[in-house]
Coordinates of C-alpha atoms and ligand atoms in Angstrom, one line a residue:
Chain V
M277 CA 76.9 129.2 89.9
I278 CA 79.2 128.0 87.1
E279 CA 80.9 130.4 84.9
I280 CA 82.0 129.4 82.0
K281 CA 84.8 131.5 80.3
G282 CA 86.0 131.6 76.9
L283 CA 86.1 127.8 76.6
S284 CA 87.4 126.5 73.5
K285 CA 88.5 122.7 72.5
S286 CA 90.1 121.4 69.3
F287 CA 90.4 118.0 68.3
G288 CA 93.3 117.8 65.6
K289 CA 92.3 120.5 63.2
K290 CA 88.8 120.7 64.1
T291 CA 87.8 123.1 66.9
V292 CA 84.8 121.6 68.5
V293 CA 83.9 124.1 70.7
E294 CA 84.8 127.8 70.4
D295 CA 85.1 130.4 72.8
V296 CA 82.2 129.8 75.2
T297 CA 81.3 132.1 77.4
L298 CA 78.5 131.8 79.8
K299 CA 76.8 131.8 83.2
I300 CA 74.7 128.9 84.5
Q301 CA 72.5 129.8 87.1
A302 CA 72.0 127.9 90.4
K303 CA 69.2 126.5 91.7
A304 CA 67.6 126.1 88.3
I305 CA 67.5 123.6 85.2
T306 CA 69.4 124.9 82.3
S307 CA 69.3 122.8 79.2
F308 CA 71.7 122.5 76.6
I309 CA 70.2 122.0 72.9
G310 CA 71.3 122.1 69.4
P311 CA 72.0 119.7 66.6
N312 CA 74.3 116.6 66.8
G313 CA 78.0 117.3 67.2
A314 CA 77.1 121.0 68.4
G315 CA 79.7 120.1 71.1
K316 CA 77.1 119.9 73.8
S317 CA 78.7 116.7 75.1
T318 CA 82.0 118.4 74.7
L319 CA 81.5 121.4 76.8
L320 CA 79.8 119.4 79.8
S321 CA 83.0 117.3 79.9
M322 CA 85.1 120.2 80.4
V323 CA 82.8 121.5 82.9
S324 CA 83.1 118.2 84.6
R325 CA 86.6 118.3 84.2
L326 CA 86.8 115.0 82.5
L327 CA 88.1 117.0 79.4
D328 CA 90.7 119.5 79.6
A329 CA 90.0 122.9 78.2
D330 CA 92.5 124.0 75.3
T331 CA 91.8 127.8 76.8
G332 CA 89.2 129.3 79.1
E333 CA 87.9 128.6 82.1
V334 CA 85.4 127.0 84.4
L335 CA 84.7 129.1 87.9
L336 CA 82.6 126.9 90.3
D337 CA 81.2 129.3 93.0
Q338 CA 84.2 131.5 91.8
S339 CA 87.0 128.9 92.3
D340 CA 88.6 127.8 89.2
V341 CA 87.6 124.1 88.8
K342 CA 90.9 123.1 87.9
K343 CA 92.4 124.0 91.3
M344 CA 89.8 122.0 93.1
K345 CA 90.9 118.2 95.0
S346 CA 89.4 115.8 93.2
D347 CA 87.4 114.4 96.0
A348 CA 86.4 117.6 96.9
F349 CA 85.1 118.2 93.3
A350 CA 83.1 115.0 93.4
K351 CA 81.0 116.2 96.1
R352 CA 80.0 119.0 94.6
V353 CA 79.4 118.3 90.8
A354 CA 78.2 115.0 89.4
I355 CA 78.1 114.0 85.8
L356 CA 76.7 111.1 84.1
K357 CA 78.0 110.6 80.4
Q358 CA 76.0 110.6 77.3
A359 CA 77.0 106.9 76.4
N360 CA 78.0 104.3 79.7
H361 CA 79.2 101.1 78.5
L362 CA 79.5 99.5 82.1
N363 CA 81.1 95.8 81.1
I364 CA 81.5 94.8 85.0
R365 CA 78.6 93.2 86.5
L366 CA 77.3 95.0 89.4
T367 CA 73.8 95.1 91.0
V368 CA 71.9 97.9 91.0
R369 CA 72.4 98.8 94.5
E370 CA 76.1 98.1 94.4
L371 CA 76.2 100.8 91.3
V372 CA 74.0 103.4 93.4
S373 CA 76.2 102.6 96.5
F374 CA 79.4 103.7 94.4
G375 CA 77.7 107.1 94.0
R376 CA 78.8 107.6 97.4
Y377 CA 82.2 107.1 97.1
P378 CA 83.4 110.1 97.4
Y379 CA 82.1 110.4 101.2
S380 CA 82.6 107.1 102.2
K381 CA 85.2 105.3 100.0
G382 CA 83.2 102.5 99.7
R383 CA 82.5 102.2 103.4
L384 CA 79.0 103.0 103.6
N385 CA 77.5 104.2 106.9
K386 CA 73.9 104.7 108.0
E387 CA 73.7 108.0 106.3
D388 CA 75.1 107.1 103.4
Q389 CA 73.0 103.9 103.2
K390 CA 69.8 106.2 103.8
F391 CA 70.9 108.2 100.7
V392 CA 71.1 105.0 98.3
D393 CA 67.8 104.0 99.5
Q394 CA 66.3 107.2 98.7
A395 CA 67.8 107.3 95.4
L396 CA 66.9 104.0 94.3
E397 CA 63.3 104.8 95.5
Y398 CA 63.3 108.1 93.6
M399 CA 64.1 105.8 90.6
N400 CA 61.5 103.1 91.1
L401 CA 64.1 100.9 91.3
T402 CA 63.9 99.3 94.9
D403 CA 62.5 96.1 93.6
M404 CA 65.2 95.3 91.6
Q405 CA 68.2 96.3 93.5
D406 CA 69.5 93.3 94.1
K407 CA 69.8 92.3 90.1
F408 CA 72.8 92.7 88.2
L409 CA 72.9 95.4 85.7
D410 CA 73.5 93.1 82.8
E411 CA 69.8 91.8 83.5
L412 CA 68.4 95.0 83.2
S413 CA 66.8 96.7 79.9
G414 CA 68.5 99.7 78.8
G415 CA 66.1 101.9 80.4
Q416 CA 66.5 100.3 83.5
K417 CA 70.0 100.4 83.3
Q418 CA 70.1 104.4 82.1
R419 CA 67.6 104.9 85.5
A420 CA 70.4 103.2 87.4
F421 CA 73.1 105.3 86.8
I422 CA 70.6 108.5 87.3
S423 CA 70.1 107.2 90.5
M424 CA 73.8 106.7 91.4
V425 CA 74.3 110.3 90.5
I426 CA 71.5 111.4 92.5
A427 CA 72.9 109.5 95.2
Q428 CA 76.0 111.6 94.9
D429 CA 74.1 114.2 96.5
T430 CA 76.2 117.0 95.0
D431 CA 75.0 120.7 94.4
Y432 CA 75.2 120.2 90.7
I433 CA 74.4 117.6 88.7
L434 CA 75.3 117.5 84.8
L435 CA 73.3 114.9 82.6
D436 CA 74.2 114.2 79.3
E437 CA 70.9 113.2 77.5
P438 CA 69.7 110.9 80.4
L439 CA 66.2 110.2 78.5
N440 CA 68.2 108.1 76.4
N441 CA 66.3 104.8 76.2
L442 CA 63.5 105.9 78.5
D443 CA 60.0 105.3 77.6
M444 CA 57.5 108.1 77.9
K445 CA 56.2 107.8 81.5
H446 CA 60.0 107.5 82.9
S447 CA 61.0 110.5 81.0
V448 CA 58.1 112.5 82.6
Q449 CA 58.9 110.9 86.0
I450 CA 62.7 111.8 85.7
M451 CA 62.2 115.3 84.6
K452 CA 59.5 115.8 87.6
I453 CA 62.1 114.1 89.8
L454 CA 64.7 117.0 88.4
R455 CA 62.5 119.5 89.1
K456 CA 61.7 118.5 92.9
L457 CA 65.6 118.6 93.4
V458 CA 65.5 122.1 92.3
D459 CA 63.0 123.6 93.6
E460 CA 62.6 121.3 96.9
L461 CA 66.6 120.3 97.4
G462 CA 68.1 123.7 95.9
K463 CA 70.3 121.6 93.3
T464 CA 71.5 123.0 90.1
V465 CA 70.7 120.9 87.2
V466 CA 72.3 121.1 83.7
I467 CA 71.1 118.9 81.3
V468 CA 71.5 118.1 77.5
L469 CA 68.2 117.5 75.9
H470 CA 67.2 116.6 72.1
D471 CA 63.5 116.6 73.0
I472 CA 63.1 120.4 73.0
N473 CA 59.6 120.0 74.5
F474 CA 61.0 118.5 77.5
A475 CA 63.2 120.9 77.3
S476 CA 60.6 123.7 77.1
V477 CA 58.5 122.4 79.7
Y478 CA 61.1 121.6 82.6
S479 CA 63.9 124.0 82.1
D480 CA 64.3 127.6 83.4
R481 CA 66.8 128.4 80.9
I482 CA 68.2 127.1 77.5
V483 CA 71.4 127.0 76.0
A484 CA 71.5 126.7 72.7
L485 CA 74.9 125.6 70.6
K486 CA 75.5 125.1 67.1
D487 CA 78.9 124.5 65.6
G488 CA 80.8 124.6 68.5
R489 CA 79.9 128.4 69.4
L490 CA 76.9 129.6 71.9
V491 CA 74.0 130.8 69.8
K492 CA 71.5 131.4 72.2
D493 CA 71.0 131.7 76.1
G494 CA 68.3 132.8 78.1
P495 CA 64.9 132.3 79.8
T496 CA 63.1 129.1 78.3
H497 CA 60.6 131.6 76.9
E498 CA 62.9 133.6 75.0
I499 CA 64.1 130.5 73.3
I500 CA 61.3 128.5 72.4
N501 CA 59.8 130.6 69.6
S502 CA 59.9 129.8 65.7
D503 CA 62.5 132.5 64.9
A504 CA 65.0 131.4 68.1
L505 CA 64.8 127.8 67.0
R506 CA 65.4 128.4 63.3
E507 CA 68.7 129.6 64.2
V508 CA 69.7 126.8 65.5
Y509 CA 68.1 124.2 63.9
D510 CA 68.0 125.5 60.7
M511 CA 64.4 124.2 60.5
H512 CA 61.1 125.9 61.1
I513 CA 59.6 124.9 64.2
P514 CA 56.0 126.1 64.7
V515 CA 55.1 126.3 68.5
Q516 CA 51.7 125.9 69.8
V517 CA 50.6 126.7 73.2
Q518 CA 49.0 124.1 75.2
D519 CA 47.7 124.2 79.0
G520 CA 50.2 126.8 79.4
C521 CA 53.3 124.9 78.1
R522 CA 54.9 126.0 74.7
I523 CA 55.1 122.8 72.3
C524 CA 56.9 122.7 69.1
V525 CA 55.4 120.6 66.9
Y526 CA 58.0 119.8 64.2
F527 CA 57.4 116.3 63.0
N528 CA 55.9 117.6 59.8
S529 CA 58.1 120.4 59.3
H530 CA 58.9 122.3 55.8
N531 CA 61.9 124.0 55.7
Chain O
M482 CA 73.0 79.0 97.6
G483 CA 74.0 81.9 100.1
L484 CA 77.1 83.5 98.8
K485 CA 78.6 82.8 102.7
M486 CA 77.7 79.1 102.0
R487 CA 79.5 79.1 99.1
L488 CA 82.9 80.8 100.5
W489 CA 82.4 78.1 103.5
M490 CA 82.6 75.6 100.9
L491 CA 85.2 77.0 98.9
I492 CA 87.2 76.9 102.2
S493 CA 86.5 73.7 103.4
A494 CA 87.4 72.4 99.6
V495 CA 91.1 73.9 100.6
I496 CA 91.3 72.5 103.6
I497 CA 90.3 69.2 102.7
L498 CA 92.5 69.3 99.5
S499 CA 95.3 70.5 101.4
V500 CA 95.1 67.3 103.6
I501 CA 95.1 65.1 101.0
S502 CA 98.0 67.2 99.7
L503 CA 100.0 66.7 102.8
F504 CA 99.9 62.8 103.0
I505 CA 100.2 62.0 99.0
G506 CA 103.8 61.6 97.7
A507 CA 106.7 59.2 96.6
I508 CA 107.2 58.3 100.4
N509 CA 103.7 56.9 102.4
I510 CA 103.7 59.1 105.4
K511 CA 101.1 58.2 108.2
P512 CA 99.4 61.1 110.3
S513 CA 101.0 59.1 113.5
D514 CA 104.4 59.5 111.9
L515 CA 104.3 62.9 112.7
L516 CA 103.9 61.9 116.4
D517 CA 108.0 61.0 116.7
W518 CA 109.4 64.4 116.2
E519 CA 112.7 62.7 114.9
S520 CA 111.5 60.2 112.3
L521 CA 112.4 60.6 108.8
E522 CA 108.7 61.0 107.9
T523 CA 108.3 64.4 110.0
Q524 CA 111.5 65.6 108.4
I525 CA 109.8 65.2 105.1
F526 CA 106.9 66.7 106.1
L527 CA 108.4 69.6 107.3
I528 CA 111.0 70.6 105.0
S529 CA 109.2 69.3 101.7
R530 CA 105.3 68.5 102.1
L531 CA 104.4 71.6 104.2
P532 CA 106.1 73.8 101.8
R533 CA 104.7 72.9 99.0
L534 CA 101.5 73.1 100.4
L535 CA 101.7 76.5 101.3
A536 CA 103.4 77.3 97.9
I537 CA 100.7 76.0 96.6
I538 CA 98.0 78.0 98.1
L539 CA 100.1 81.2 97.6
A540 CA 100.8 80.8 94.2
G541 CA 97.1 79.8 93.5
A542 CA 95.7 82.5 95.5
G543 CA 98.0 85.2 94.2
M544 CA 97.6 84.3 90.4
G545 CA 93.8 84.5 90.9
I546 CA 94.0 87.7 92.7
A547 CA 96.4 89.1 89.8
G548 CA 94.3 87.9 87.1
L549 CA 90.9 89.7 88.8
I550 CA 93.1 92.8 89.1
M551 CA 94.1 92.8 85.7
Q552 CA 90.7 92.0 84.3
S553 CA 89.1 94.9 86.2
L554 CA 91.7 97.6 85.2
S555 CA 91.6 96.7 82.0
R556 CA 88.0 96.4 81.7
N557 CA 88.3 93.0 79.9
K558 CA 87.2 89.7 81.3
F559 CA 90.3 87.8 79.2
V560 CA 93.1 90.1 80.2
S561 CA 95.4 87.8 83.1
P562 CA 99.1 87.9 83.8
T563 CA 99.5 85.2 80.8
T564 CA 97.5 87.2 78.4
A565 CA 99.1 90.2 79.1
G566 CA 103.0 89.6 78.4
T567 CA 103.5 90.1 82.4
L568 CA 104.7 86.4 82.7
D569 CA 106.8 86.8 79.8
A570 CA 108.3 89.8 80.6
A571 CA 109.0 88.9 84.3
K572 CA 110.9 85.5 82.7
L573 CA 113.2 87.8 80.0
G574 CA 114.0 89.9 83.2
I575 CA 115.2 86.8 84.7
I576 CA 117.0 85.3 81.8
I577 CA 118.7 88.7 81.3
S578 CA 120.2 88.9 84.7
M579 CA 121.4 85.6 84.7
M580 CA 122.9 85.8 81.6
F581 CA 124.8 89.7 81.9
F582 CA 124.5 90.6 85.4
T583 CA 126.2 87.1 86.4
S584 CA 127.3 88.6 89.8
M585 CA 124.1 89.8 90.7
S586 CA 122.3 88.9 94.0
Y587 CA 119.7 86.6 94.2
I588 CA 117.6 89.7 95.4
G589 CA 118.9 91.7 92.8
Q590 CA 117.5 89.0 90.5
I591 CA 114.3 89.1 91.9
M592 CA 114.1 93.4 91.6
F593 CA 115.2 92.8 87.9
S594 CA 112.5 90.5 87.1
F595 CA 110.0 92.5 89.1
A596 CA 111.2 95.8 87.2
F597 CA 110.2 93.9 83.7
A598 CA 107.2 92.4 85.1
L599 CA 105.8 95.9 85.8
I600 CA 107.5 97.4 82.7
G601 CA 106.1 94.8 80.5
T602 CA 102.7 95.0 81.9
F603 CA 102.7 98.6 81.6
I604 CA 103.4 98.5 77.8
F605 CA 100.5 96.2 77.5
M606 CA 98.1 98.8 79.2
Q607 CA 99.1 101.6 77.3
L608 CA 98.6 99.4 74.3
L609 CA 95.2 98.6 74.9
E610 CA 94.5 102.3 75.5
R611 CA 95.8 103.0 72.0
I612 CA 93.8 100.3 70.2
K613 CA 90.4 101.2 69.0
F614 CA 89.1 97.7 68.3
K615 CA 88.6 96.6 72.1
D616 CA 87.0 93.3 71.6
V617 CA 87.0 90.8 74.4
V618 CA 88.7 88.1 72.3
F619 CA 91.1 90.0 70.1
V620 CA 92.7 91.9 72.8
P621 CA 93.9 88.9 74.8
L622 CA 95.2 87.7 71.3
I623 CA 97.1 90.8 71.2
G624 CA 98.3 90.3 74.7
I625 CA 99.3 86.6 73.7
M626 CA 101.3 87.7 70.6
Y627 CA 103.0 90.3 72.8
G628 CA 104.1 87.8 75.3
N629 CA 105.3 85.6 72.5
I630 CA 107.5 88.1 71.1
L631 CA 109.0 88.6 74.6
G632 CA 109.2 84.8 75.0
A633 CA 111.2 84.7 71.3
I634 CA 113.6 87.1 73.1
S635 CA 114.1 85.1 75.7
T636 CA 114.5 82.0 73.9
F637 CA 117.1 83.7 71.7
L638 CA 118.9 84.9 74.5
A639 CA 118.8 81.6 76.2
Y640 CA 120.1 80.1 73.0
E641 CA 122.9 82.5 72.2
G642 CA 123.9 81.8 75.8
N643 CA 123.7 78.1 76.0
M644 CA 121.1 78.3 78.6
L645 CA 118.2 76.7 77.0
Q646 CA 118.1 73.9 79.1
N647 CA 118.2 75.7 82.5
V648 CA 115.7 78.1 81.6
D649 CA 113.0 75.3 80.5
T650 CA 113.8 73.7 83.8
F651 CA 113.7 76.8 85.6
F652 CA 110.3 77.9 84.5
Q653 CA 108.9 74.6 84.0
G654 CA 106.3 75.3 86.9
S655 CA 106.5 72.7 89.1
F656 CA 106.4 72.1 92.7
T657 CA 108.7 69.5 92.9
L658 CA 111.5 71.9 94.0
V659 CA 109.7 73.4 96.7
V660 CA 111.5 72.8 99.7
S661 CA 112.3 75.1 102.8
G662 CA 114.4 77.7 101.8
R663 CA 113.6 77.7 98.5
Y664 CA 109.6 79.3 98.7
E665 CA 109.9 82.0 100.9
L666 CA 109.7 84.5 98.4
L667 CA 106.1 83.7 98.2
Y668 CA 105.3 85.4 101.5
V669 CA 105.8 88.6 99.7
A670 CA 102.4 87.6 98.1
V671 CA 100.7 87.7 101.2
P672 CA 100.8 91.3 101.7
A673 CA 100.3 92.2 98.1
I674 CA 96.8 90.3 98.7
I675 CA 95.8 92.3 101.6
I676 CA 96.8 95.4 100.0
A677 CA 94.4 94.0 96.7
Y678 CA 91.7 93.8 99.5
I679 CA 92.3 97.2 100.9
Y680 CA 92.3 98.8 97.6
A681 CA 89.2 96.6 96.4
N682 CA 86.8 99.3 96.2
K683 CA 88.9 101.3 94.1
F684 CA 89.9 98.9 91.8
T685 CA 86.1 98.2 91.1
V686 CA 85.3 102.1 90.4
A687 CA 88.7 102.2 88.2
G688 CA 86.9 99.0 86.6
M689 CA 83.9 100.9 85.8
G690 CA 86.0 103.5 83.5
E691 CA 88.1 106.6 83.8
D692 CA 85.2 108.9 83.5
F693 CA 83.2 107.0 86.4
A694 CA 86.0 106.9 88.4
K695 CA 86.8 110.6 87.8
N696 CA 83.1 111.6 88.4
V697 CA 83.5 110.2 91.9
G698 CA 87.0 111.3 92.6
L699 CA 89.1 108.8 92.2
S700 CA 92.8 109.4 91.4
Y701 CA 92.6 106.9 88.3
R702 CA 96.1 106.7 87.3
A703 CA 97.3 106.1 90.8
V704 CA 95.0 103.4 91.4
L705 CA 96.1 101.8 87.8
N706 CA 99.4 102.2 88.6
I707 CA 99.0 100.9 92.4
G708 CA 97.3 97.5 90.5
L709 CA 100.0 97.1 88.1
V710 CA 102.6 97.2 90.9
I711 CA 100.7 94.4 93.1
V712 CA 100.3 92.5 89.9
A713 CA 104.1 92.3 89.2
I714 CA 104.9 91.7 92.6
I715 CA 102.5 88.6 92.4
S716 CA 103.8 87.6 89.2
T717 CA 107.1 87.7 90.0
T718 CA 107.3 85.9 93.2
V719 CA 105.1 83.0 91.8
I720 CA 107.5 82.7 88.6
L721 CA 110.7 82.7 90.4
T722 CA 109.4 80.0 93.0
V723 CA 107.3 77.7 91.2
G724 CA 107.6 79.0 87.5
I725 CA 104.9 79.7 85.3
I726 CA 101.2 78.8 86.1
P727 CA 99.2 79.7 83.1
F728 CA 95.5 80.5 82.9
L729 CA 94.6 80.1 86.4
G730 CA 94.5 84.1 86.5
L731 CA 92.3 84.1 83.6
I732 CA 89.7 81.4 84.6
V733 CA 89.3 81.4 88.3
P734 CA 88.0 85.3 88.5
N735 CA 85.8 84.6 85.4
L736 CA 84.4 81.8 87.4
V737 CA 83.7 83.7 90.4
S738 CA 82.6 86.6 88.4
L739 CA 79.9 84.1 87.0
Y740 CA 77.9 84.0 90.3
L741 CA 79.3 86.8 92.5
G742 CA 79.6 89.8 89.6
D743 CA 82.6 92.3 89.4
N744 CA 82.3 93.9 93.1
L745 CA 86.0 93.4 94.4
R746 CA 85.3 93.5 97.5
K747 CA 82.9 90.5 97.5
T748 CA 85.3 88.9 94.9
I749 CA 88.3 88.9 96.2
P750 CA 87.8 86.3 99.2
H751 CA 86.1 83.9 96.6
T752 CA 88.9 84.2 94.2
I753 CA 91.8 83.4 96.9
F754 CA 90.0 80.2 98.0
M755 CA 89.1 79.2 94.4
G756 CA 92.6 79.9 93.1
A757 CA 94.1 77.8 96.3
A758 CA 91.8 74.7 95.4
F759 CA 91.8 74.8 91.7
L760 CA 96.1 74.6 91.9
L761 CA 95.5 72.1 95.0
I762 CA 93.7 70.0 92.7
C763 CA 95.8 70.2 90.0
D764 CA 98.9 69.6 92.0
I765 CA 97.3 66.7 93.5
I766 CA 96.7 65.1 89.8
S767 CA 100.1 65.7 88.7
R768 CA 101.3 63.7 91.6
L769 CA 99.2 60.6 91.1
I770 CA 98.8 60.1 87.5
V771 CA 102.1 58.4 87.0
H772 CA 102.9 57.8 90.7
P773 CA 105.3 57.4 92.6
F774 CA 106.8 60.2 89.9
E775 CA 105.0 63.5 88.7
I776 CA 104.6 65.5 85.8
P777 CA 105.1 69.4 86.2
V778 CA 101.9 71.0 87.3
N779 CA 102.0 73.7 84.6
T780 CA 101.2 70.5 82.1
T781 CA 98.1 69.7 84.3
V782 CA 96.9 73.4 84.8
A783 CA 97.3 73.9 80.9
V784 CA 95.2 71.0 80.1
I785 CA 92.8 71.6 82.3
G786 CA 92.7 75.5 82.1
S787 CA 92.9 75.7 78.2
A788 CA 90.2 73.5 78.3
I789 CA 87.9 75.3 80.7
F790 CA 89.1 78.6 78.9
L791 CA 88.0 77.6 75.2
I792 CA 84.6 77.0 77.0
M793 CA 84.6 80.1 78.2
L794 CA 85.4 81.6 74.9
F795 CA 82.9 79.9 73.1
R796 CA 80.1 79.9 75.7
G797 CA 80.8 83.0 77.7
K798 CA 81.9 85.3 74.5
A799 CA 78.3 86.8 75.1
Y800 CA 78.6 86.8 78.6
A801 CA 82.1 88.8 78.8
K802 CA 80.7 91.4 76.4
K803 CA 78.3 92.8 78.8
Ligands
ATP1787 N1 87.2 112.6 71.2 C1 87.1 113.0 70.3 N2 88.1 113.0 69.0 C2 87.8 113.7 67.9 N3 86.8 114.5 67.8 C3 85.6 114.3 68.5 C4 85.9 113.9 69.8 N4 84.8 113.8 70.7 C5 83.9 114.7 69.9 N5 84.6 114.8 68.7 C6 83.9 115.7 67.7 O1 83.7 116.7 68.4 C7 82.2 117.6 67.7 C8 81.5 117.6 68.7 O2 81.2 116.1 69.7 P1 79.8 116.5 71.0 O3 80.1 115.3 71.4 O4 80.7 117.4 71.6 O5 78.4 116.9 70.5 P2 76.9 116.9 70.9 O6 76.8 118.3 70.5 O7 77.2 116.3 72.0 O8 76.5 116.0 69.7 P3 75.3 114.6 70.0 O9 74.4 115.4 70.1 O10 75.2 113.8 68.7 O11 75.8 114.2 71.2 C9 81.7 116.5 66.8 O12 82.2 116.8 65.6 C10 82.8 115.2 67.0 O13 82.9 114.7 66.0
MG1788 MG1 76.8 114.4 72.9

């Protein structure tokens, strides 16, 4: 379990994450939602140690993440950031192989290769594994990055808007794979999503941020309703139930 | 063409060029002359030709690797010892040591120059982190300007100290003065290249950016610093033994990257041999063009190198951006 305790972060005078305290349940999918600029990415970066918090702490299974060794941490928590401008030419397979870096330091053994093969297959990339990343479409590239994170085989997987650039089919496919990672392999997934219907259908819990503050934190069905969503987005969001899923139909909404 | 095949072709090219390099020069040496151990030809061969060949190979390979590391760590295809002030800083270091510490030993001068190269490059990398506008072309332009400022200080100091002439010949970039006894410092580049190969994966990961690197548990800063030390060692040894070799560190890694990508574990061997081959060709041209005299190799390198660089700039801007 990840415990976030009183985490704050300011850039200059602007406080972008303010005193956020929450527990991220293990072996579940938790979606972070909220308007642009709410502080979701900043929070995720602090949890994954890419960014230092001003105050507060993050505990990973009771131990302070700041005190963990970097390679030990890399075997437990993987993060994929929102925008990935990789301007080096690697093949898809090379990129995914670097997901094994915490274990192999670049010299992959048989087991590492197995993880790489599997991660490529999960993301439907086996056929393209020898292509250079700069020869891929935006969505294919995104899948390669996710594949790298999966190859890292960590208990905790943090993904910041991983569905960016992906078509519907691949979005659904990735959410299904994340579900499988949680249900079958017992991983913990934290994911930032703007499409709240994906959040509604696939996540166990939802955390909503707004202006740097935590405004909602609970099981999915408690958050996906018009009242709670109005608090988050300042907008009327009708919710319909379809095939047992709560679907938000906000496309033609009037405040 | 297979990649193994390409590497073998590069290696063969280096071998053939080496043989050519050994047997051209003001004095005609035939392979049969070498059978006589006492002959003048054998002496020239051992004291001048062989050291010169080794110096070319080491300098070419070394500058290629230095450029490769800098491009990876700065995440910019057009950053190299020439375009980041490394060479100018090393030069400034030597001039200061020659002017103000006249009693300093040769080793002392080397260390002084090394320290300047290291600090000079470090300052550029810091600068790079601070500027927001990280355009592929803009960044090396800043580096060139920065290098020119350091160069201007060097020239000023040399002028004040009445050493302008000395300094010019010193850094001309020539293998004419390479004889046994004057080039051995270049051997230091060998362990530097080997360490670069050992660290290849780390440099590649660092080249993916700080966040990627941290995510897989790499100590980004430490790797960055090790890379800079390697670059400074290679640049200093090359500049002190054969002078400034411009552009090589820029174009050779880029040519390799075109067909091989940017995984250093794969590209380092190719860069080593292509760098050596490139410098061998330039040196052979320098020695043949006004035979039996020769022009400084850095003139040839600059002409050929800047032409290739310009082509890369115009054709390759799109490619370098990726
Ligand atoms: N490095 C930075 N320097 C200054 N301000 C920053 C920095 N990073 C983020 N911010 C500011 O912090 C706020 C929160 O940014 P953050 O990226 O966490 O939002 P977000 O919830 O992920 O938004 P989005 O949905 O658009 O990705 C924004 O107002 C942003 O301008
Ligand atoms: Mg964000």
